[in-house]
Coordinates of C-alpha atoms and ligand atoms in Angstrom, one line a residue:
X1 CA 113.0 69.8 106.4
X2 CA 116.4 71.8 107.4
X3 CA 116.1 75.1 108.8
X4 CA 117.3 76.6 105.3
X5 CA 114.4 74.5 103.9
X6 CA 111.8 75.8 105.9
X7 CA 113.1 79.2 105.3
X8 CA 113.1 78.8 101.7
X9 CA 109.6 77.3 101.5
X10 CA 108.3 80.4 103.5
X11 CA 110.1 82.8 100.9
X12 CA 108.3 81.0 98.1
X13 CA 105.0 81.1 99.9
X14 CA 105.6 84.8 100.1
X15 CA 106.5 85.3 96.4
X16 CA 103.3 83.6 95.3
X17 CA 101.1 85.6 97.4
X18 CA 102.5 89.1 96.4
X19 CA 101.3 89.4 93.0
X20 CA 97.7 88.8 94.1
X21 CA 98.0 91.8 96.6
X22 CA 99.7 94.1 93.8
X23 CA 97.2 93.4 91.2
X24 CA 93.7 94.1 91.8
X25 CA 90.6 92.8 89.8
X26 CA 90.6 94.6 86.5
X27 CA 87.9 96.7 86.0
X28 CA 86.6 96.6 82.2
X29 CA 86.3 99.7 80.2
X30 CA 85.2 99.9 76.6
X31 CA 85.9 102.3 74.0
X32 CA 83.8 102.3 71.0
X33 CA 82.8 105.1 68.1
X34 CA 85.7 106.9 70.2
X35 CA 83.5 107.0 73.6
X36 CA 84.3 105.3 76.8
X37 CA 81.8 103.1 78.6
X38 CA 81.3 103.6 81.2
X39 CA 82.8 107.1 81.2
X40 CA 82.4 107.7 84.8
X41 CA 84.1 104.7 86.5
X42 CA 83.9 104.7 90.5
X43 CA 86.9 102.8 92.4
X44 CA 87.7 102.5 95.9
X45 CA 90.2 105.3 97.2
X46 CA 93.5 104.7 98.5
X47 CA 94.1 101.6 96.8
X48 CA 95.8 100.6 93.4
X49 CA 93.4 100.2 90.7
X50 CA 93.7 98.6 87.1
X51 CA 91.5 99.3 84.4
X52 CA 91.2 96.6 81.4
X53 CA 90.5 99.0 78.6
X54 CA 89.3 97.3 75.2
X55 CA 89.7 99.4 72.1
X56 CA 86.7 98.3 70.1
X57 CA 87.4 100.8 67.4
X58 CA 89.8 100.0 64.4
X59 CA 92.2 102.9 65.2
X60 CA 94.6 103.2 68.1
X61 CA 93.7 105.4 70.8
X62 CA 95.7 106.8 73.7
X63 CA 94.5 106.4 77.4
X64 CA 95.7 109.7 78.7
X65 CA 95.3 111.7 82.0
X66 CA 97.5 114.3 83.5
X67 CA 95.8 114.0 86.8
X68 CA 96.2 110.0 87.0
X69 CA 99.6 110.5 85.7
X70 CA 98.7 107.9 82.9
X71 CA 99.6 107.6 79.1
X72 CA 98.9 104.4 77.5
X73 CA 98.5 103.7 73.6
X74 CA 96.1 100.8 72.9
X75 CA 95.9 99.9 69.4
X76 CA 92.7 99.2 67.4
X77 CA 91.0 96.1 68.3
X78 CA 93.5 95.4 71.3
X79 CA 92.9 95.4 75.1
X80 CA 95.5 97.0 77.5
X81 CA 95.8 97.3 81.2
X82 CA 96.1 100.7 82.8
X83 CA 97.6 100.8 86.2
X84 CA 96.3 103.6 88.6
X85 CA 98.4 104.5 91.9
X86 CA 96.0 104.7 95.0
X87 CA 93.9 108.0 94.9
X88 CA 92.7 110.0 97.5
X89 CA 89.0 110.7 97.2
X90 CA 88.0 112.8 94.2
X91 CA 87.3 113.1 90.3
X92 CA 89.8 112.5 87.8
X93 CA 89.2 113.4 84.4
X94 CA 90.7 110.9 81.4
X95 CA 90.6 111.2 77.7
X96 CA 91.3 109.5 74.4
X97 CA 94.1 111.8 73.5
X98 CA 93.4 110.7 69.6
X99 CA 90.0 111.7 69.5
X100 CA 89.4 114.1 72.7
X101 CA 86.2 115.4 71.2
X102 CA 84.1 112.4 72.2
X103 CA 86.6 110.2 74.3
X104 CA 86.1 111.7 77.8
X105 CA 85.9 110.3 81.1
X106 CA 86.6 110.3 84.6
X107 CA 87.6 107.9 87.6
X108 CA 85.9 109.1 90.9
X109 CA 87.5 107.7 93.9
X110 CA 85.5 107.5 96.9
Ligands
CU201 CU1 99.1 111.8 75.4

């Protein structure tokens, strides 16, 4: 291989490896009868986290959290990925904004 080809091969490998680091395994969360399950989600601190939220209700819901700086609408019967930036240890509440009387939960980073 020429020097240029070796360099290109190295870059290609880097590009393939990067998404695995940036995209952690999603944590499944179910929303049914306007309640999250689990409603207490333990995650590792200081690293990015992805929640895979399945809305099993027929109505849309908005996963909303001011402390997590997240807002995501998930249509009825659909699944959405909620990406959370690395967190310091602590408790971060979230809710389903459209049904907040019952749709409440928290992420606990530790
Ligand atoms: Cu909102």
